[in-house]
Amino acid sequence: MRRLGGVMAVVLSVAVMWALLLRPAGEESSSDLHLEVPEGEKLIALTFDDGPHPQHTAVLLDGLQARGAKATFFLVGCQVELAPELVGRMAAEGHQIGVHTLDHVQVNGLARAEFDRQVEGLRRALYPLVGERELWLRPPYGIMDDNTLRWADGPVVLWSVDPEDWRDGNTQRVVEHIVARVRDGDIVLLHDIYPQSVQAALQVVDCLQNQGWRFVTVEQLLQLKGRAGEAGQVYRCVR
Ligand code: NI
């Protein structure tokens, strides 16, 4: 038995070493970041919920790539099935991916098993597409309770700027709402299932990049502000 225990210890320590070795690899996407923010440069994190959409998200990814802008996508399970290749593309192009539940349900009041199915179940469905990595949570409608924070198993991301882009399909109104209000460290809520929102987002990038703004993921926003995302913490903006 002692011998078996020794073998188990070796197996375990090899597993731990692998875990330690593999851990930085998952974070490599952010290591090409310049970790200093030049004076005068301001940071903004665009976030897109409810996607991916087979057409509109593809247009958005093209536009972000052409502009060198990064964003964060909070995905819904049923949409992922429609465009799994776009999820892989998001990851490959350095965007952050998070979960917005399998079925776009309110997570407050859920029993533990159903919460896990909606959140952890989506994470497990995404791993084959993006590799095992942290997938932060944005609860649908921004509604949550104490259990949400306890069970999230990662940071919870809300927003500080909401142009209500679902309201009227008015690209210009959405652009003006964001540009007029945005402050350094803001997290902006948009939805890449609407073509007007995709156009608005790209216009916002064009407008603000010219004024010295840098478009980063939520995780990069935290890093660049000298912080790390903590499990069970809610982030609306990072000042
Ligand atoms: Ni949503």
GROMACS .gro file of C-alpha atoms and ligand atoms in nm:
model
  240
    1MET     CA    1   0.000   0.000   0.000
    2ARG     CA    2   0.285   0.232   0.086
    3ARG     CA    3   0.434   0.169  -0.255
    4LEU     CA    4   0.104   0.240  -0.423
    5GLY     CA    5   0.081   0.559  -0.220
    6GLY     CA    6   0.425   0.657  -0.347
    7VAL     CA    7   0.321   0.597  -0.706
    8MET     CA    8   0.007   0.800  -0.649
    9ALA     CA    9   0.215   1.083  -0.504
   10VAL     CA   10   0.437   1.085  -0.811
   11VAL     CA   11   0.136   1.081  -1.043
   12LEU     CA   12  -0.021   1.362  -0.846
   13SER     CA   13   0.292   1.576  -0.841
   14VAL     CA   14   0.335   1.528  -1.217
   15ALA     CA   15  -0.027   1.634  -1.260
   16VAL     CA   16   0.032   1.942  -1.046
   17MET     CA   17   0.347   2.028  -1.243
   18TRP     CA   18   0.152   2.000  -1.565
   19ALA     CA   19  -0.120   2.220  -1.426
   20LEU     CA   20   0.140   2.480  -1.328
   21LEU     CA   21   0.314   2.453  -1.664
   22LEU     CA   22  -0.012   2.479  -1.856
   23ARG     CA   23  -0.151   2.766  -1.655
   24PRO     CA   24   0.059   3.046  -1.806
   25ALA     CA   25  -0.015   2.912  -2.155
   26GLY     CA   26  -0.381   2.996  -2.110
   27GLU     CA   27  -0.288   3.350  -2.018
   28GLU     CA   28  -0.046   3.400  -2.302
   29SER     CA   29  -0.298   3.590  -2.510
   30SER     CA   30  -0.258   3.882  -2.271
   31SER     CA   31   0.121   3.866  -2.247
   32ASP     CA   32   0.162   4.052  -2.575
   33LEU     CA   33  -0.013   4.346  -2.413
   34HIS     CA   34   0.194   4.648  -2.330
   35LEU     CA   35   0.137   4.648  -1.959
   36GLU     CA   36   0.195   5.017  -1.929
   37VAL     CA   37  -0.069   5.259  -2.035
   38PRO     CA   38   0.090   5.556  -2.211
   39GLU     CA   39  -0.002   5.891  -2.062
   40GLY     CA   40  -0.325   6.022  -2.204
   41GLU     CA   41  -0.438   5.682  -2.327
   42LYS     CA   42  -0.782   5.582  -2.206
   43LEU     CA   43  -0.921   5.231  -2.186
   44ILE     CA   44  -1.264   5.103  -2.284
   45ALA     CA   45  -1.409   4.752  -2.289
   46LEU     CA   46  -1.687   4.686  -2.541
   47THR     CA   47  -1.893   4.381  -2.444
   48PHE     CA   48  -2.142   4.196  -2.663
   49ASP     CA   49  -2.420   3.979  -2.521
   50ASP     CA   50  -2.659   3.718  -2.664
   51GLY     CA   51  -2.447   3.606  -2.960
   52PRO     CA   52  -2.287   3.480  -3.163
   53HIS     CA   53  -2.497   3.564  -3.466
   54PRO     CA   54  -2.388   3.384  -3.784
   55GLN     CA   55  -2.383   3.700  -3.999
   56HIS     CA   56  -2.361   4.004  -3.773
   57THR     CA   57  -2.092   3.868  -3.541
   58ALA     CA   58  -1.878   3.777  -3.843
   59VAL     CA   59  -1.903   4.138  -3.967
   60LEU     CA   60  -1.813   4.262  -3.619
   61LEU     CA   61  -1.508   4.034  -3.594
   62ASP     CA   62  -1.387   4.153  -3.937
   63GLY     CA   63  -1.429   4.514  -3.829
   64LEU     CA   64  -1.255   4.468  -3.493
   65GLN     CA   65  -0.967   4.284  -3.660
   66ALA     CA   66  -0.921   4.559  -3.918
   67ARG     CA   67  -0.905   4.817  -3.637
   68GLY     CA   68  -0.688   4.621  -3.394
   69ALA     CA   69  -0.961   4.639  -3.129
   70LYS     CA   70  -1.038   4.369  -2.872
   71ALA     CA   71  -1.378   4.299  -2.719
   72THR     CA   72  -1.555   4.061  -2.482
   73PHE     CA   73  -1.838   3.829  -2.584
   74PHE     CA   74  -2.089   3.682  -2.339
   75LEU     CA   75  -2.233   3.390  -2.529
   76VAL     CA   76  -2.567   3.213  -2.514
   77GLY     CA   77  -2.575   2.836  -2.561
   78CYS     CA   78  -2.844   2.814  -2.828
   79GLN     CA   79  -2.665   3.081  -3.034
   80VAL     CA   80  -2.331   2.902  -3.008
   81GLU     CA   81  -2.487   2.606  -3.186
   82LEU     CA   82  -2.565   2.833  -3.483
   83ALA     CA   83  -2.209   2.957  -3.531
   84PRO     CA   84  -1.952   2.751  -3.337
   85GLU     CA   85  -1.676   2.849  -3.584
   86LEU     CA   86  -1.714   3.214  -3.484
   87VAL     CA   87  -1.650   3.123  -3.120
   88GLY     CA   88  -1.320   2.963  -3.216
   89ARG     CA   89  -1.238   3.270  -3.420
   90MET     CA   90  -1.306   3.503  -3.124
   91ALA     CA   91  -1.059   3.308  -2.913
   92ALA     CA   92  -0.799   3.291  -3.191
   93GLU     CA   93  -0.816   3.666  -3.245
   94GLY     CA   94  -0.761   3.754  -2.880
   95HIS     CA   95  -1.110   3.846  -2.772
   96GLN     CA   96  -1.238   3.745  -2.431
   97ILE     CA   97  -1.522   3.495  -2.409
   98GLY     CA   98  -1.767   3.466  -2.124
   99VAL     CA   99  -2.095   3.290  -2.051
  100HIS     CA  100  -2.448   3.436  -2.058
  101THR     CA  101  -2.621   3.104  -1.972
  102LEU     CA  102  -2.733   2.819  -2.195
  103ASP     CA  103  -3.086   2.948  -2.250
  104HIS     CA  104  -3.064   3.318  -2.159
  105VAL     CA  105  -3.240   3.269  -1.827
  106GLN     CA  106  -3.252   3.485  -1.515
  107VAL     CA  107  -3.017   3.317  -1.272
  108ASN     CA  108  -3.157   3.459  -0.946
  109GLY     CA  109  -3.368   3.210  -0.758
  110LEU     CA  110  -3.240   2.909  -0.951
  111ALA     CA  111  -3.170   2.585  -0.766
  112ARG     CA  112  -2.803   2.492  -0.760
  113ALA     CA  113  -2.840   2.211  -1.014
  114GLU     CA  114  -3.015   2.433  -1.268
  115PHE     CA  115  -2.766   2.718  -1.210
  116ASP     CA  116  -2.481   2.477  -1.278
  117ARG     CA  117  -2.652   2.344  -1.589
  118GLN     CA  118  -2.697   2.697  -1.724
  119VAL     CA  119  -2.351   2.830  -1.637
  120GLU     CA  120  -2.110   2.541  -1.593
  121GLY     CA  121  -2.293   2.344  -1.862
  122LEU     CA  122  -2.227   2.621  -2.115
  123ARG     CA  123  -1.863   2.644  -2.007
  124ARG     CA  124  -1.820   2.273  -2.069
  125ALA     CA  125  -1.984   2.308  -2.411
  126LEU     CA  126  -1.741   2.589  -2.499
  127TYR     CA  127  -1.416   2.421  -2.392
  128PRO     CA  128  -1.389   2.209  -2.710
  129LEU     CA  129  -1.416   2.533  -2.914
  130VAL     CA  130  -1.187   2.763  -2.716
  131GLY     CA  131  -0.980   2.535  -2.493
  132GLU     CA  132  -1.012   2.515  -2.115
  133ARG     CA  133  -0.991   2.868  -1.985
  134GLU     CA  134  -1.171   3.098  -1.743
  135LEU     CA  135  -1.510   3.196  -1.881
  136TRP     CA  136  -1.649   3.481  -1.673
  137LEU     CA  137  -2.022   3.525  -1.616
  138ARG     CA  138  -2.261   3.797  -1.721
  139PRO     CA  139  -2.605   3.715  -1.582
  140PRO     CA  140  -2.888   3.787  -1.828
  141TYR     CA  141  -3.055   4.126  -1.760
  142GLY     CA  142  -2.780   4.190  -1.505
  143ILE     CA  143  -3.008   4.028  -1.246
  144MET     CA  144  -2.854   3.812  -0.975
  145ASP     CA  145  -2.864   3.722  -0.607
  146ASP     CA  146  -2.618   3.615  -0.337
  147ASN     CA  147  -2.612   3.259  -0.466
  148THR     CA  148  -2.513   3.383  -0.813
  149LEU     CA  149  -2.197   3.534  -0.668
  150ARG     CA  150  -2.131   3.229  -0.453
  151TRP     CA  151  -2.177   2.983  -0.738
  152ALA     CA  152  -2.034   3.187  -1.028
  153ASP     CA  153  -1.690   3.028  -0.988
  154GLY     CA  154  -1.533   3.339  -1.138
  155PRO     CA  155  -1.581   3.715  -1.172
  156VAL     CA  156  -1.925   3.855  -1.261
  157VAL     CA  157  -1.918   4.130  -1.524
  158LEU     CA  158  -2.189   4.395  -1.552
  159TRP     CA  159  -2.151   4.733  -1.728
  160SER     CA  160  -2.128   5.108  -1.668
  161VAL     CA  161  -2.253   5.235  -2.007
  162ASP     CA  162  -2.578   5.102  -2.156
  163PRO     CA  163  -2.706   5.263  -2.478
  164GLU     CA  164  -3.003   5.021  -2.481
  165ASP     CA  165  -2.911   4.922  -2.834
  166TRP     CA  166  -3.204   4.675  -2.851
  167ARG     CA  167  -3.453   4.961  -2.825
  168ASP     CA  168  -3.484   5.123  -3.166
  169GLY     CA  169  -3.217   4.999  -3.406
  170ASN     CA  170  -3.084   5.354  -3.433
  171THR     CA  171  -2.711   5.332  -3.501
  172GLN     CA  172  -2.646   5.705  -3.466
  173ARG     CA  173  -2.824   5.730  -3.131
  174VAL     CA  174  -2.621   5.440  -2.992
  175VAL     CA  175  -2.291   5.591  -3.112
  176GLU     CA  176  -2.375   5.929  -2.962
  177HIS     CA  177  -2.488   5.775  -2.632
  178ILE     CA  178  -2.154   5.597  -2.589
  179VAL     CA  179  -1.923   5.871  -2.714
  180ALA     CA  180  -2.094   6.136  -2.500
  181ARG     CA  181  -2.072   5.936  -2.177
  182VAL     CA  182  -1.766   5.715  -2.189
  183ARG     CA  183  -1.500   5.756  -1.920
  184ASP     CA  184  -1.167   5.580  -1.877
  185GLY     CA  185  -1.228   5.223  -1.755
  186ASP     CA  186  -1.589   5.193  -1.867
  187ILE     CA  187  -1.752   4.864  -1.969
  188VAL     CA  188  -2.009   4.913  -2.248
  189LEU     CA  189  -2.309   4.684  -2.303
  190LEU     CA  190  -2.400   4.599  -2.664
  191HIS     CA  191  -2.559   4.306  -2.850
  192ASP     CA  192  -2.397   4.161  -3.163
  193ILE     CA  193  -2.725   4.004  -3.275
  194TYR     CA  194  -2.833   4.342  -3.421
  195PRO     CA  195  -2.666   4.475  -3.738
  196GLN     CA  196  -2.720   4.834  -3.618
  197SER     CA  197  -2.529   4.758  -3.299
  198VAL     CA  198  -2.238   4.612  -3.495
  199GLN     CA  199  -2.223   4.925  -3.711
  200ALA     CA  200  -2.249   5.145  -3.402
  201ALA     CA  201  -1.967   4.958  -3.229
  202LEU     CA  202  -1.733   4.997  -3.526
  203GLN     CA  203  -1.817   5.367  -3.556
  204VAL     CA  204  -1.742   5.410  -3.186
  205VAL     CA  205  -1.405   5.241  -3.236
  206ASP     CA  206  -1.321   5.470  -3.529
  207CYS     CA  207  -1.427   5.778  -3.337
  208LEU     CA  208  -1.257   5.702  -3.004
  209GLN     CA  209  -0.935   5.548  -3.140
  210ASN     CA  210  -0.872   5.884  -3.305
  211GLN     CA  211  -0.898   6.043  -2.959
  212GLY     CA  212  -0.644   5.809  -2.799
  213TRP     CA  213  -0.874   5.539  -2.667
  214ARG     CA  214  -0.766   5.175  -2.660
  215PHE     CA  215  -1.022   4.895  -2.693
  216VAL     CA  216  -0.942   4.604  -2.463
  217THR     CA  217  -1.112   4.299  -2.313
  218VAL     CA  218  -1.252   4.317  -1.960
  219GLU     CA  219  -0.968   4.097  -1.839
  220GLN     CA  220  -0.710   4.324  -2.003
  221LEU     CA  221  -0.886   4.629  -1.857
  222LEU     CA  222  -0.838   4.484  -1.509
  223GLN     CA  223  -0.475   4.389  -1.577
  224LEU     CA  224  -0.389   4.729  -1.718
  225LYS     CA  225  -0.539   4.890  -1.409
  226GLY     CA  226  -0.319   4.665  -1.195
  227ARG     CA  227  -0.596   4.435  -1.080
  228ALA     CA  228  -0.706   4.076  -1.126
  229GLY     CA  229  -1.060   3.945  -1.167
  230GLU     CA  230  -1.170   3.780  -0.844
  231ALA     CA  231  -1.430   3.507  -0.814
  232GLY     CA  232  -1.760   3.629  -0.677
  233GLN     CA  233  -1.674   3.996  -0.738
  234VAL     CA  234  -1.893   4.217  -0.956
  235TYR     CA  235  -1.725   4.448  -1.207
  236ARG     CA  236  -1.923   4.732  -1.362
  237CYS     CA  237  -1.621   4.939  -1.462
  238VAL     CA  238  -1.253   4.951  -1.365
  239ARG     CA  239  -1.124   5.293  -1.258
  240NI      NI  240  -2.877   3.903  -2.269
   0.00000   0.00000   0.00000
